[in-house]
PDB file of C-alpha atoms and ligand atoms in Angstrom:
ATOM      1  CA  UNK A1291      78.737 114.308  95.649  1.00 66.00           C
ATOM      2  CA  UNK A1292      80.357 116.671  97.916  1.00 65.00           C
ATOM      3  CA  UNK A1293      80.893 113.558 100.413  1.00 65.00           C
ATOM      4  CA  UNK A1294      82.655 111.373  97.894  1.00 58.00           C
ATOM      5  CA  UNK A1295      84.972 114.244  96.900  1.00 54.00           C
ATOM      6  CA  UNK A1296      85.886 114.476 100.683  1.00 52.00           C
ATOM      7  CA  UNK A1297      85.957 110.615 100.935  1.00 59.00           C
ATOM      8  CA  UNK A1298      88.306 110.378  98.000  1.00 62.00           C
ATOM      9  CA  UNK A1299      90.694 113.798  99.331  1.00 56.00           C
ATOM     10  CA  UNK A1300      90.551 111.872 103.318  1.00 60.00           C
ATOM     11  CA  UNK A1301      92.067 108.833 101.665  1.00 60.00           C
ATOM     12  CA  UNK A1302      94.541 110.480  99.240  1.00 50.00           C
ATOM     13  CA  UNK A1303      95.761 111.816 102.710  1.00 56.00           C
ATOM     14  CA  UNK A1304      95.820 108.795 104.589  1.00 63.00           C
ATOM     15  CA  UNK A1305      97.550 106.860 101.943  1.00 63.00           C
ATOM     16  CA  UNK A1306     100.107 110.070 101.347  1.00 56.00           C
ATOM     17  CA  UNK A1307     100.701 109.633 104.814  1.00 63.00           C
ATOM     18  CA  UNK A1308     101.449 106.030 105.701  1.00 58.00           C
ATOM     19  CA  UNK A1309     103.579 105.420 102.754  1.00 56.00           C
ATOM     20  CA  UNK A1310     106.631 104.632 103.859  1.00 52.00           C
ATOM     21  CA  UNK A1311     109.682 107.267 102.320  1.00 49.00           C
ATOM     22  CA  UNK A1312     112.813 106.062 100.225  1.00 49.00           C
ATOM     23  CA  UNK A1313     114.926 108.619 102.396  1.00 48.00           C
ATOM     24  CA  UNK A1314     116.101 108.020 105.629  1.00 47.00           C
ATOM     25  CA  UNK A1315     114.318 108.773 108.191  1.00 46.00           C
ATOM     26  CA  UNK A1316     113.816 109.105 112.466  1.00 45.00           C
ATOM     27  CA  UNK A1317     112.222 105.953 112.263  1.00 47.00           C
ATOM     28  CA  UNK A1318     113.959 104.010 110.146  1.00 56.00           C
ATOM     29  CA  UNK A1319     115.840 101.940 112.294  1.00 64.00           C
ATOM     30  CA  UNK A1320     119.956 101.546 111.642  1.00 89.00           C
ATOM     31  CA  UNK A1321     120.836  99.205 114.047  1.00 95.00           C
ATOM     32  CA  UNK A1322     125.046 100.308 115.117  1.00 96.00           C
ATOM     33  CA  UNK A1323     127.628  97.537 114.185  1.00 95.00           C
ATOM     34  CA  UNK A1324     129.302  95.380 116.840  1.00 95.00           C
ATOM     35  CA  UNK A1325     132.375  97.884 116.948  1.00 95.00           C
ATOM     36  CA  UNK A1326     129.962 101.203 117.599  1.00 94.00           C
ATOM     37  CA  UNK A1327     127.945 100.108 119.910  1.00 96.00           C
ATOM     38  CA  UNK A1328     128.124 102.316 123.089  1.00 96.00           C
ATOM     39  CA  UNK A1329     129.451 100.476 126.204  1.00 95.00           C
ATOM     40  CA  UNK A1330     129.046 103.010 128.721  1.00 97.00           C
ATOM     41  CA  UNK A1331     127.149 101.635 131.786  1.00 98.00           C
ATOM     42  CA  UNK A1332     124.292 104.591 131.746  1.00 98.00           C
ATOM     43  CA  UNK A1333     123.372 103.489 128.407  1.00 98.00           C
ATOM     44  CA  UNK A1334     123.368 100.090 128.703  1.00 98.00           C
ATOM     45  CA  UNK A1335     120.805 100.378 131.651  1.00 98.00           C
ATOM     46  CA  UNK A1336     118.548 102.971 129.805  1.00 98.00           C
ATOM     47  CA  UNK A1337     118.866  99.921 127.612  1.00 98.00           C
ATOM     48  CA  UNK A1338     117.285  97.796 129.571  1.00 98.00           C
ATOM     49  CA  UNK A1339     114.827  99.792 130.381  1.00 98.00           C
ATOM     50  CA  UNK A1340     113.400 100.157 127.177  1.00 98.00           C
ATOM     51  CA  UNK A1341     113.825  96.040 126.420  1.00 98.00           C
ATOM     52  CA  UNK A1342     111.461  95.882 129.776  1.00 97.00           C
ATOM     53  CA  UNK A1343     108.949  97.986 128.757  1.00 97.00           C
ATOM     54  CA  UNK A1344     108.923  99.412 125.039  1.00 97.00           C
ATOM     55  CA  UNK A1345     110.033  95.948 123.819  1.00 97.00           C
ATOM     56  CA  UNK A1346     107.737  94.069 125.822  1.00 97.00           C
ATOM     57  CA  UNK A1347     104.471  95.430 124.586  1.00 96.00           C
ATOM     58  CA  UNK A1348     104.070  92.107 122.426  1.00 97.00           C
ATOM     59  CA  UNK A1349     105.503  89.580 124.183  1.00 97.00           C
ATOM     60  CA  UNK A1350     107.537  89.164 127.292  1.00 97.00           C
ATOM     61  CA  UNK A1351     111.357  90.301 127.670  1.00 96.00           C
ATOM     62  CA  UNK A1352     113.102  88.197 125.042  1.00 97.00           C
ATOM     63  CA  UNK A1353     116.563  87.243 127.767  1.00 97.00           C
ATOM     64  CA  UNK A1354     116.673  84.228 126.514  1.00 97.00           C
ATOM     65  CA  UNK A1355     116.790  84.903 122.733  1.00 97.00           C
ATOM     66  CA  UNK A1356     119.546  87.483 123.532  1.00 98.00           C
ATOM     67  CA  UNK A1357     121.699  85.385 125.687  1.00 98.00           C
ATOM     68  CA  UNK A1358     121.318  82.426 122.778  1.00 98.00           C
ATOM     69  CA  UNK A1359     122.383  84.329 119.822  1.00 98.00           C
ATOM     70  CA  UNK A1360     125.682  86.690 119.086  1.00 98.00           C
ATOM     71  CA  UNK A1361     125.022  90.056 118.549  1.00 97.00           C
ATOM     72  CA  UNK A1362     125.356  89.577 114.591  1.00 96.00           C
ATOM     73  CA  UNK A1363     122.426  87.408 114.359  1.00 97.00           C
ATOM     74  CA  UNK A1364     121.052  89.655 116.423  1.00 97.00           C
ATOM     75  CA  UNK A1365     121.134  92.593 114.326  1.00 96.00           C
ATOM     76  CA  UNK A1366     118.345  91.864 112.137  1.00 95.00           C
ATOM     77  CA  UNK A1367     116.116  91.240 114.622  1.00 96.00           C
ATOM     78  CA  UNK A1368     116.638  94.280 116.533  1.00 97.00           C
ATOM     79  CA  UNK A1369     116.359  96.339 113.309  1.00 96.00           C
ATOM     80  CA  UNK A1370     112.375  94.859 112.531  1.00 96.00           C
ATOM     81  CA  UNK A1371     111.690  95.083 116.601  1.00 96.00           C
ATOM     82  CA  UNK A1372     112.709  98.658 116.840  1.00 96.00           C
ATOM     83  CA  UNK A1373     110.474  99.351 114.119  1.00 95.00           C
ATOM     84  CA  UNK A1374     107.631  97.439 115.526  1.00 95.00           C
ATOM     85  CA  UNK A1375     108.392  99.235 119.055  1.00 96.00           C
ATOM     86  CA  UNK A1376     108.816 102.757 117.050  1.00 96.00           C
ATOM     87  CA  UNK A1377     112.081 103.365 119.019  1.00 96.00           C
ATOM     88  CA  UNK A1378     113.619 107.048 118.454  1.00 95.00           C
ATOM     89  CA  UNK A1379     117.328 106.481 117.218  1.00 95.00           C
ATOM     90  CA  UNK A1380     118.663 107.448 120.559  1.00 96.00           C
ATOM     91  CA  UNK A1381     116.284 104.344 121.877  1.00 97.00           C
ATOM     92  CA  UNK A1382     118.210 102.594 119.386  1.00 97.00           C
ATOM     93  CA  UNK A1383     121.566 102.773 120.412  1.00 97.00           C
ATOM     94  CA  UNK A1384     120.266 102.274 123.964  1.00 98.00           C
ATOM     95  CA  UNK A1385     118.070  98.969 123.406  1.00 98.00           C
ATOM     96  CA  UNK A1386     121.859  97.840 121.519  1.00 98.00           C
ATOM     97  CA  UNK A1387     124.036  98.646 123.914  1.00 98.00           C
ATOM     98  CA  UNK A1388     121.855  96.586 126.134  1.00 98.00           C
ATOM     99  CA  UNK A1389     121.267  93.652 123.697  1.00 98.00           C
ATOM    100  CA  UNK A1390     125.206  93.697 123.039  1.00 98.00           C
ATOM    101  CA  UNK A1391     126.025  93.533 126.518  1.00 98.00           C
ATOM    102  CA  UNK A1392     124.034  90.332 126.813  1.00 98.00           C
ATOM    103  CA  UNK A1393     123.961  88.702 123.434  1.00 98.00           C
ATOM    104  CA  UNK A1394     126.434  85.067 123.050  1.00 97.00           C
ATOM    105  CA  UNK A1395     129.566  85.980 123.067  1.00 92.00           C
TER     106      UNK A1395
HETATM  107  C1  LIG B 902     104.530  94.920 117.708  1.00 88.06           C
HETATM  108  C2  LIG B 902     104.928  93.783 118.495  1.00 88.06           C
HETATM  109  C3  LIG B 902     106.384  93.629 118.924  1.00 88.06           C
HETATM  110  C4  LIG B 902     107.166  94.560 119.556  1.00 88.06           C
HETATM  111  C5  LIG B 902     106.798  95.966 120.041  1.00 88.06           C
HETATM  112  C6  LIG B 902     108.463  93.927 119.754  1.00 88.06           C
HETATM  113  N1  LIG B 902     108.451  92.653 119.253  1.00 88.06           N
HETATM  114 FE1  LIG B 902     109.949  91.282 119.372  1.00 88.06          FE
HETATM  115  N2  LIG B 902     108.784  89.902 118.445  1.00 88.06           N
HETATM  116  C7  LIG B 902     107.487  90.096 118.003  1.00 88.06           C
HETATM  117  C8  LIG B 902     107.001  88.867 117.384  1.00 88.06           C
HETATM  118  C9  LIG B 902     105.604  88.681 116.787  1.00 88.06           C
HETATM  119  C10 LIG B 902     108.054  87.927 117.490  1.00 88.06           C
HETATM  120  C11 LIG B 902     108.070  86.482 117.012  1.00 88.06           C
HETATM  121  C12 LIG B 902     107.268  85.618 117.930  1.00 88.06           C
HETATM  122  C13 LIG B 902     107.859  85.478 119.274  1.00 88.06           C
HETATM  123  O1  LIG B 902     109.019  85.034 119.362  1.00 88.06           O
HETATM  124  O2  LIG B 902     107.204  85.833 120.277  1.00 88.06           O
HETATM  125  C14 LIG B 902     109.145  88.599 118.168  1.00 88.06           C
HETATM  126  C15 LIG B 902     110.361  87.998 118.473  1.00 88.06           C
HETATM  127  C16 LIG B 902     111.433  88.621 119.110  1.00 88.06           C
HETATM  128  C17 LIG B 902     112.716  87.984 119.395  1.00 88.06           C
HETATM  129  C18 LIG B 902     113.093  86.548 119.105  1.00 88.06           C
HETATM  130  C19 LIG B 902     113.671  86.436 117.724  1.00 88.06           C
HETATM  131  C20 LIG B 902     114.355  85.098 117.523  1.00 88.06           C
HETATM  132  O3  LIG B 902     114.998  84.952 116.471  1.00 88.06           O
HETATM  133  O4  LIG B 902     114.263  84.221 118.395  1.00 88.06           O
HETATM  134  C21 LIG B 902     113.500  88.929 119.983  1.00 88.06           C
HETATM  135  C22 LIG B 902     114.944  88.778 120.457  1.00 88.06           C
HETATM  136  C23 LIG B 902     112.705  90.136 120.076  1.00 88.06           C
HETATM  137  N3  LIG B 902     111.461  89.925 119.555  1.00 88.06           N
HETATM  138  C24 LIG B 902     113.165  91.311 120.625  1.00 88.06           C
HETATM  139  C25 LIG B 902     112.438  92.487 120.694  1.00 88.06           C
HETATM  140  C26 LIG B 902     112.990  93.741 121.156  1.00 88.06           C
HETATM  141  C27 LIG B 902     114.405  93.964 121.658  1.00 88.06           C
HETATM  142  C28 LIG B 902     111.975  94.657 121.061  1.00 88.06           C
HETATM  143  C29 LIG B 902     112.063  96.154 121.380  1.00 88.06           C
HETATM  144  C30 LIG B 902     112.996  96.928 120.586  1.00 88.06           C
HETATM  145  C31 LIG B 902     110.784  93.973 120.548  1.00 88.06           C
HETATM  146  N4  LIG B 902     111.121  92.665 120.327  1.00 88.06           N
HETATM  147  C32 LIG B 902     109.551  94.550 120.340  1.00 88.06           C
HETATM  148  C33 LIG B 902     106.759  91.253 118.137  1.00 88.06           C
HETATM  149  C34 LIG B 902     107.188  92.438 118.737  1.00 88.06           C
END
């Protein structure tokens, strides 16, 4: 008996845990619009960085899709990637900068 109550408590805490929150959070990623992105060189290149190795954990560095679409329709899919890469907001803004630098214009 004493197992199941611990059974039942462990998974109260697990499912406490990975439910996602309604508030705003480090991880919730706010990808910056077009006009706030950061141009500065140093965080463009930390940028890149991250898109070579963070970003690249599931498939290979996506150049291509960047250089095909504009940084609008790019938005989106830098939002669900950051997630799936847990970036850190400053990541964020870096893995942007570098996506805006070489998205369609
Ligand atoms: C947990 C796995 C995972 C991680 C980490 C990840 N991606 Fe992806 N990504 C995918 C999958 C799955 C697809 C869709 C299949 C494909 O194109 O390979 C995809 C597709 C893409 C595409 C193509 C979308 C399109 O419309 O053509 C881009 C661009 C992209 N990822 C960028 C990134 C960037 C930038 C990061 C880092 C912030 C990242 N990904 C991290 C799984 C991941």
């Amino acid at each position: 008996m004493k197992k199941i109550i611990i059974g039942a408590y462990m998974l109260i805490v697990a499912a406490v845990a990975c439910t996602p929150k309604a508030s705003p959070s480090a991880t919730d990623a706010v990808i910056p619009e077009a006009a706030s992105v950061s141009s500065d060189q140093a965080t463009v290149d930390a940028g890149h960085t991250i898109f070579t190795t963070k970003c690249t954990k599931c498939h290979g560095a996506k150049d291509k899709a960047v250089a095909s679409k504009s940084y609008e329709e790019l938005r989106p899919v830098l939002a669900s990637m950051s997630k799936k890469a847990k970036l850190s907001k400053e990541e964020i803004q870096q893995v942007s900068a570098y996506v805006y630098a070489n998205a369609k214009k």
